[in-house]
mmCIF file of C-alpha atoms and ligand atoms in Angstrom:
data_model
loop_
_atom_site.group_PDB
_atom_site.id
_atom_site.type_symbol
_atom_site.label_atom_id
_atom_site.label_comp_id
_atom_site.label_asym_id
_atom_site.label_seq_id
_atom_site.Cartn_x
_atom_site.Cartn_y
_atom_site.Cartn_z
ATOM 1 C CA UNK A 1 92.444 97.703 85.223
ATOM 2 C CA UNK A 2 89.973 100.244 86.696
ATOM 3 C CA UNK A 3 88.956 99.241 90.164
ATOM 4 C CA UNK A 4 91.825 96.892 90.769
ATOM 5 C CA UNK A 5 94.196 97.366 93.646
ATOM 6 C CA UNK A 6 97.000 100.029 92.773
ATOM 7 C CA UNK A 7 100.453 98.524 92.379
ATOM 8 C CA UNK A 8 103.476 99.959 94.213
ATOM 9 C CA UNK A 9 104.431 101.689 91.015
ATOM 10 C CA UNK A 10 100.978 103.376 90.766
ATOM 11 C CA UNK A 11 101.337 104.689 94.351
ATOM 12 C CA UNK A 12 104.906 105.913 93.924
ATOM 13 C CA UNK A 13 104.672 107.483 90.521
ATOM 14 C CA UNK A 14 101.302 109.118 90.409
ATOM 15 C CA UNK A 15 102.806 112.371 91.650
ATOM 16 C CA UNK A 16 101.509 112.085 95.313
ATOM 17 C CA UNK A 17 105.067 111.205 96.531
ATOM 18 C CA UNK A 18 108.356 112.969 96.640
ATOM 19 C CA UNK A 19 111.877 111.492 97.192
ATOM 20 C CA UNK A 20 114.125 113.245 99.626
ATOM 21 C CA UNK A 21 117.856 112.459 99.586
ATOM 22 C CA UNK A 22 119.268 112.256 103.154
ATOM 23 C CA UNK A 23 122.788 111.374 101.908
ATOM 24 C CA UNK A 24 125.968 113.671 101.700
ATOM 25 C CA UNK A 25 128.001 113.363 98.565
ATOM 26 C CA UNK A 26 131.336 111.406 98.844
ATOM 27 C CA UNK A 27 134.045 113.718 97.825
ATOM 28 C CA UNK A 28 137.163 115.398 99.285
ATOM 29 C CA UNK A 29 134.942 117.428 101.787
ATOM 30 C CA UNK A 30 133.164 114.402 103.184
ATOM 31 C CA UNK A 31 133.631 114.302 107.100
ATOM 32 C CA UNK A 32 135.384 111.329 108.549
ATOM 33 C CA UNK A 33 136.356 110.522 112.064
ATOM 34 C CA UNK A 34 139.800 112.107 112.768
ATOM 35 C CA UNK A 35 141.736 108.765 112.754
ATOM 36 C CA UNK A 36 139.728 107.214 109.885
ATOM 37 C CA UNK A 37 140.804 107.016 106.210
ATOM 38 C CA UNK A 38 138.931 109.843 104.276
ATOM 39 C CA UNK A 39 137.221 109.285 101.009
ATOM 40 C CA UNK A 40 139.913 109.078 98.191
ATOM 41 C CA UNK A 41 138.671 109.488 94.627
ATOM 42 C CA UNK A 42 141.431 108.731 92.177
ATOM 43 C CA UNK A 43 141.140 109.734 88.572
ATOM 44 C CA UNK A 44 142.426 106.698 86.633
ATOM 45 C CA UNK A 45 140.915 106.868 83.179
ATOM 46 C CA UNK A 46 139.022 109.796 82.048
ATOM 47 C CA UNK A 47 139.739 110.580 78.453
ATOM 48 C CA UNK A 48 138.555 110.562 74.752
ATOM 49 C CA UNK A 49 140.321 107.700 72.832
ATOM 50 C CA UNK A 50 142.004 107.990 69.542
ATOM 51 C CA UNK A 51 138.582 106.977 67.998
ATOM 52 C CA UNK A 52 137.051 110.038 69.818
ATOM 53 C CA UNK A 53 135.063 107.906 72.149
ATOM 54 C CA UNK A 54 134.825 108.892 75.783
ATOM 55 C CA UNK A 55 135.880 106.369 78.381
ATOM 56 C CA UNK A 56 135.767 107.029 82.225
ATOM 57 C CA UNK A 57 136.416 104.543 85.102
ATOM 58 C CA UNK A 58 137.985 105.717 88.423
ATOM 59 C CA UNK A 59 139.024 104.322 91.771
ATOM 60 C CA UNK A 60 137.820 105.128 95.270
ATOM 61 C CA UNK A 61 138.853 104.020 98.735
ATOM 62 C CA UNK A 62 137.497 105.019 102.193
ATOM 63 C CA UNK A 63 137.223 103.993 105.803
ATOM 64 C CA UNK A 64 133.818 102.306 106.574
ATOM 65 C CA UNK A 65 132.648 104.994 109.001
ATOM 66 C CA UNK A 66 132.588 108.377 107.385
ATOM 67 C CA UNK A 67 130.055 110.625 105.598
ATOM 68 C CA UNK A 68 126.573 109.345 105.584
ATOM 69 C CA UNK A 69 127.052 105.705 106.754
ATOM 70 C CA UNK A 70 125.641 102.769 108.598
ATOM 71 C CA UNK A 71 127.108 100.982 111.689
ATOM 72 C CA UNK A 72 126.284 97.306 111.633
ATOM 73 C CA UNK A 73 125.816 95.633 115.093
ATOM 74 C CA UNK A 74 129.282 94.021 114.358
ATOM 75 C CA UNK A 75 130.823 97.456 114.898
ATOM 76 C CA UNK A 76 130.490 96.971 118.674
ATOM 77 C CA UNK A 77 129.462 93.379 119.096
ATOM 78 C CA UNK A 78 131.763 90.538 118.181
ATOM 79 C CA UNK A 79 128.827 88.205 117.324
ATOM 80 C CA UNK A 80 126.735 91.091 115.786
ATOM 81 C CA UNK A 81 125.425 91.083 112.165
ATOM 82 C CA UNK A 82 127.943 92.415 109.596
ATOM 83 C CA UNK A 83 126.657 95.029 107.184
ATOM 84 C CA UNK A 84 126.373 92.607 104.259
ATOM 85 C CA UNK A 85 123.970 90.444 106.138
ATOM 86 C CA UNK A 86 121.510 93.239 107.379
ATOM 87 C CA UNK A 87 118.145 92.067 106.017
ATOM 88 C CA UNK A 88 116.192 94.307 103.704
ATOM 89 C CA UNK A 89 113.086 94.166 105.796
ATOM 90 C CA UNK A 90 115.114 96.210 108.469
ATOM 91 C CA UNK A 91 116.378 98.644 105.828
ATOM 92 C CA UNK A 92 113.164 99.487 104.141
ATOM 93 C CA UNK A 93 110.974 100.740 106.968
ATOM 94 C CA UNK A 94 108.877 103.570 108.120
ATOM 95 C CA UNK A 95 110.902 106.623 109.048
ATOM 96 C CA UNK A 96 110.384 108.631 112.256
ATOM 97 C CA UNK A 97 112.113 112.045 112.537
ATOM 98 C CA UNK A 98 112.537 113.180 116.092
ATOM 99 C CA UNK A 99 113.228 116.915 115.658
ATOM 100 C CA UNK A 100 114.939 118.043 118.844
ATOM 101 C CA UNK A 101 116.808 120.957 117.124
ATOM 102 C CA UNK A 102 114.930 123.639 119.079
ATOM 103 C CA UNK A 103 115.969 121.925 122.401
ATOM 104 C CA UNK A 104 119.600 121.673 121.176
ATOM 105 C CA UNK A 105 119.759 125.226 120.081
ATOM 106 C CA UNK A 106 123.210 124.713 118.496
ATOM 107 C CA UNK A 107 124.778 123.762 121.918
ATOM 108 C CA UNK A 108 127.621 121.151 121.206
ATOM 109 C CA UNK A 109 127.407 119.899 124.755
ATOM 110 C CA UNK A 110 123.715 118.900 124.516
ATOM 111 C CA UNK A 111 123.007 115.325 125.448
ATOM 112 C CA UNK A 112 119.546 113.957 124.791
ATOM 113 C CA UNK A 113 117.762 112.629 127.996
ATOM 114 C CA UNK A 114 114.503 110.783 128.164
ATOM 115 C CA UNK A 115 112.648 113.723 129.499
ATOM 116 C CA UNK A 116 113.283 115.619 126.333
ATOM 117 C CA UNK A 117 111.270 113.057 124.486
ATOM 118 C CA UNK A 118 108.278 112.629 126.778
ATOM 119 C CA UNK A 119 105.767 114.071 124.520
ATOM 120 C CA UNK A 120 107.303 112.764 121.333
ATOM 121 C CA UNK A 121 107.500 108.927 121.560
ATOM 122 C CA UNK A 122 104.209 108.309 123.146
ATOM 123 C CA UNK A 123 102.671 106.883 119.988
ATOM 124 C CA UNK A 124 102.146 103.205 119.961
ATOM 125 C CA UNK A 125 104.478 102.106 117.211
ATOM 126 C CA UNK A 126 102.867 99.175 115.557
ATOM 127 C CA UNK A 127 105.450 98.421 112.751
ATOM 128 C CA UNK A 128 109.156 98.244 112.501
ATOM 129 C CA UNK A 129 110.670 101.704 112.037
ATOM 130 C CA UNK A 130 113.834 103.601 112.160
ATOM 131 C CA UNK A 131 114.121 106.713 114.233
ATOM 132 C CA UNK A 132 116.348 109.567 113.098
ATOM 133 C CA UNK A 133 117.127 112.308 115.697
ATOM 134 C CA UNK A 134 117.589 115.941 114.193
ATOM 135 C CA UNK A 135 119.907 117.740 116.323
ATOM 136 C CA UNK A 136 120.075 120.514 113.790
ATOM 137 C CA UNK A 137 123.682 119.798 113.095
ATOM 138 C CA UNK A 138 123.546 119.399 109.311
ATOM 139 C CA UNK A 139 124.011 123.195 108.840
ATOM 140 C CA UNK A 140 127.633 122.755 110.066
ATOM 141 C CA UNK A 141 128.565 120.019 107.686
ATOM 142 C CA UNK A 142 130.534 122.323 105.607
ATOM 143 C CA UNK A 143 132.624 123.374 108.470
ATOM 144 C CA UNK A 144 134.369 120.237 109.759
ATOM 145 C CA UNK A 145 135.911 121.845 112.826
ATOM 146 C CA UNK A 146 132.507 123.180 114.017
ATOM 147 C CA UNK A 147 130.583 119.969 113.000
ATOM 148 C CA UNK A 148 132.910 117.671 114.993
ATOM 149 C CA UNK A 149 133.550 120.345 117.623
ATOM 150 C CA UNK A 150 137.326 119.792 117.471
ATOM 151 C CA UNK A 151 138.974 121.140 120.614
ATOM 152 C CA UNK A 152 142.556 122.378 120.870
ATOM 153 C CA UNK A 153 143.543 119.085 122.521
ATOM 154 C CA UNK A 154 141.914 117.115 119.687
ATOM 155 C CA UNK A 155 138.903 115.948 121.478
ATOM 156 C CA UNK A 156 135.443 116.193 120.022
ATOM 157 C CA UNK A 157 132.307 117.997 121.028
ATOM 158 C CA UNK A 158 128.859 117.625 119.478
ATOM 159 C CA UNK A 159 125.449 116.592 120.691
ATOM 160 C CA UNK A 160 124.380 112.950 121.060
ATOM 161 C CA UNK A 161 122.149 110.617 122.805
ATOM 162 C CA UNK A 162 122.416 109.654 126.486
ATOM 163 C CA UNK A 163 122.880 105.944 127.542
ATOM 164 C CA UNK A 164 119.487 106.402 129.223
ATOM 165 C CA UNK A 165 117.734 107.146 125.886
ATOM 166 C CA UNK A 166 119.371 104.291 124.226
ATOM 167 C CA UNK A 167 118.327 101.814 127.014
ATOM 168 C CA UNK A 168 114.851 103.165 126.807
ATOM 169 C CA UNK A 169 114.509 102.803 123.100
ATOM 170 C CA UNK A 170 115.879 99.319 123.070
ATOM 171 C CA UNK A 171 113.661 98.230 126.052
ATOM 172 C CA UNK A 172 110.546 100.069 125.427
ATOM 173 C CA UNK A 173 110.283 100.558 121.641
ATOM 174 C CA UNK A 174 110.922 96.991 120.321
ATOM 175 C CA UNK A 175 109.800 97.987 116.854
ATOM 176 C CA UNK A 176 112.680 100.374 116.285
ATOM 177 C CA UNK A 177 115.241 98.650 114.262
ATOM 178 C CA UNK A 178 117.899 101.430 113.925
ATOM 179 C CA UNK A 179 118.810 104.840 115.328
ATOM 180 C CA UNK A 180 119.924 107.682 113.167
ATOM 181 C CA UNK A 181 121.492 111.113 113.872
ATOM 182 C CA UNK A 182 122.479 114.220 111.809
ATOM 183 C CA UNK A 183 125.816 114.241 113.633
ATOM 184 C CA UNK A 184 128.913 112.066 113.361
ATOM 185 C CA UNK A 185 128.003 109.656 116.068
ATOM 186 C CA UNK A 186 124.972 108.540 118.110
ATOM 187 C CA UNK A 187 127.136 109.106 121.206
ATOM 188 C CA UNK A 188 127.877 112.648 122.103
ATOM 189 C CA UNK A 189 131.308 113.763 120.521
ATOM 190 C CA UNK A 190 132.824 114.010 124.072
ATOM 191 C CA UNK A 191 132.016 110.299 124.804
ATOM 192 C CA UNK A 192 134.973 107.979 125.367
ATOM 193 C CA UNK A 193 133.310 104.754 126.134
ATOM 194 C CA UNK A 194 130.411 104.862 123.513
ATOM 195 C CA UNK A 195 127.529 103.482 125.538
ATOM 196 C CA UNK A 196 124.812 104.338 122.956
ATOM 197 C CA UNK A 197 126.827 102.163 120.363
ATOM 198 C CA UNK A 198 127.182 99.372 122.742
ATOM 199 C CA UNK A 199 123.610 99.366 123.918
ATOM 200 C CA UNK A 200 122.132 99.663 120.442
ATOM 201 C CA UNK A 201 124.372 97.027 118.862
ATOM 202 C CA UNK A 202 123.770 94.587 121.750
ATOM 203 C CA UNK A 203 120.036 94.885 121.049
ATOM 204 C CA UNK A 204 120.704 94.241 117.307
ATOM 205 C CA UNK A 205 120.002 97.813 116.169
ATOM 206 C CA UNK A 206 121.997 99.661 113.503
ATOM 207 C CA UNK A 207 123.052 103.254 113.671
ATOM 208 C CA UNK A 208 122.878 105.777 110.794
ATOM 209 C CA UNK A 209 125.329 108.558 111.205
ATOM 210 C CA UNK A 210 125.833 111.912 109.397
ATOM 211 C CA UNK A 211 122.262 111.742 107.969
ATOM 212 C CA UNK A 212 121.767 114.805 105.928
ATOM 213 C CA UNK A 213 118.827 116.723 107.416
ATOM 214 C CA UNK A 214 119.128 120.155 105.936
ATOM 215 C CA UNK A 215 115.699 120.234 104.353
ATOM 216 C CA UNK A 216 112.449 119.556 106.033
ATOM 217 C CA UNK A 217 111.266 115.968 106.289
ATOM 218 C CA UNK A 218 107.856 115.105 107.637
ATOM 219 C CA UNK A 219 108.100 113.731 111.345
ATOM 220 C CA UNK A 220 106.300 110.535 110.103
ATOM 221 C CA UNK A 221 104.594 109.107 107.132
ATOM 222 C CA UNK A 222 107.628 108.719 105.086
ATOM 223 C CA UNK A 223 109.355 105.322 104.140
ATOM 224 C CA UNK A 224 113.252 105.146 104.441
ATOM 225 C CA UNK A 225 115.233 103.244 101.827
ATOM 226 C CA UNK A 226 118.382 102.625 103.662
ATOM 227 C CA UNK A 227 120.828 100.930 101.225
ATOM 228 C CA UNK A 228 124.449 100.616 102.435
ATOM 229 C CA UNK A 229 127.089 99.308 100.131
ATOM 230 C CA UNK A 230 126.877 95.565 100.634
ATOM 231 C CA UNK A 231 130.351 94.901 102.099
ATOM 232 C CA UNK A 232 130.135 91.242 103.091
ATOM 233 C CA UNK A 233 132.419 91.504 106.174
ATOM 234 C CA UNK A 234 131.951 95.180 106.925
ATOM 235 C CA UNK A 235 131.384 96.631 110.362
ATOM 236 C CA UNK A 236 129.817 99.461 108.515
ATOM 237 C CA UNK A 237 129.595 101.054 105.097
ATOM 238 C CA UNK A 238 128.844 104.176 103.111
ATOM 239 C CA UNK A 239 125.053 104.509 102.839
ATOM 240 C CA UNK A 240 122.564 105.955 100.400
ATOM 241 C CA UNK A 241 119.418 106.850 102.274
ATOM 242 C CA UNK A 242 116.350 108.223 100.780
ATOM 243 C CA UNK A 243 113.048 109.142 102.239
ATOM 244 C CA UNK A 244 109.802 108.452 100.142
ATOM 245 C CA UNK A 245 107.236 110.933 101.488
ATOM 246 C CA UNK A 246 103.655 111.265 100.614
ATOM 247 C CA UNK A 247 102.722 114.930 99.614
ATOM 248 C CA UNK A 248 99.696 114.629 101.822
ATOM 249 C CA UNK A 249 101.109 113.825 105.241
ATOM 250 C CA UNK A 250 99.046 111.220 107.138
ATOM 251 C CA UNK A 251 97.434 112.385 110.388
ATOM 252 C CA UNK A 252 98.912 109.298 112.337
ATOM 253 C CA UNK A 253 101.998 106.947 112.200
HETATM 254 ZN ZN1 ZN B 1 130.028 104.438 112.239
#
């Protein structure tokens, strides 16, 4: 009816919004942590029957923590929420992209410190949001050795957050419900004690890892749809994450 309030469908499908997929495909090239079970896709039934009708139904198996995925708080907290119990109002939220790729400058030893963000997070976040840090690492996803920074002794080396930044986010930015990265872990690849995982999960935050950021996404103004597979008891799960972005970027968060 003219003059009535637009519905969500009116807003999303009038051509003023676009959908950006922030998810890597799951296939034989999907990057998993070295000791994790990789994505296994098994062709089971894919054939034309004697009646000429096509039928396809296959199997898959995988570790929880590979490719684009979510870490539920239970990953590092015995009493943390499991992935199947994450509430939708923490999964469909405003999306903040913190693009620090020019500071990282392809350095796998880069560790994000608070001073890197001093001019970035000074907005007054009024609503729940997820913040995804863009280290500029998605361009290496097709080169597993480079992406993970696999060293001759088997250790890993790629950029990540410092414990200080995790403490700062969880203590100063109470509206942030999750932390995302375009690398394999929120902790730097060289970490052996995973302080960012521990601090974030203790505060009830989830992590999004291997977020695909190889095309430009506005720093703010988009809504994230974060839809992990609803594995009831999971510590994490494969994730489909999509940004819904207005073509006219708003001038404020
Ligand atoms: Zn994980």
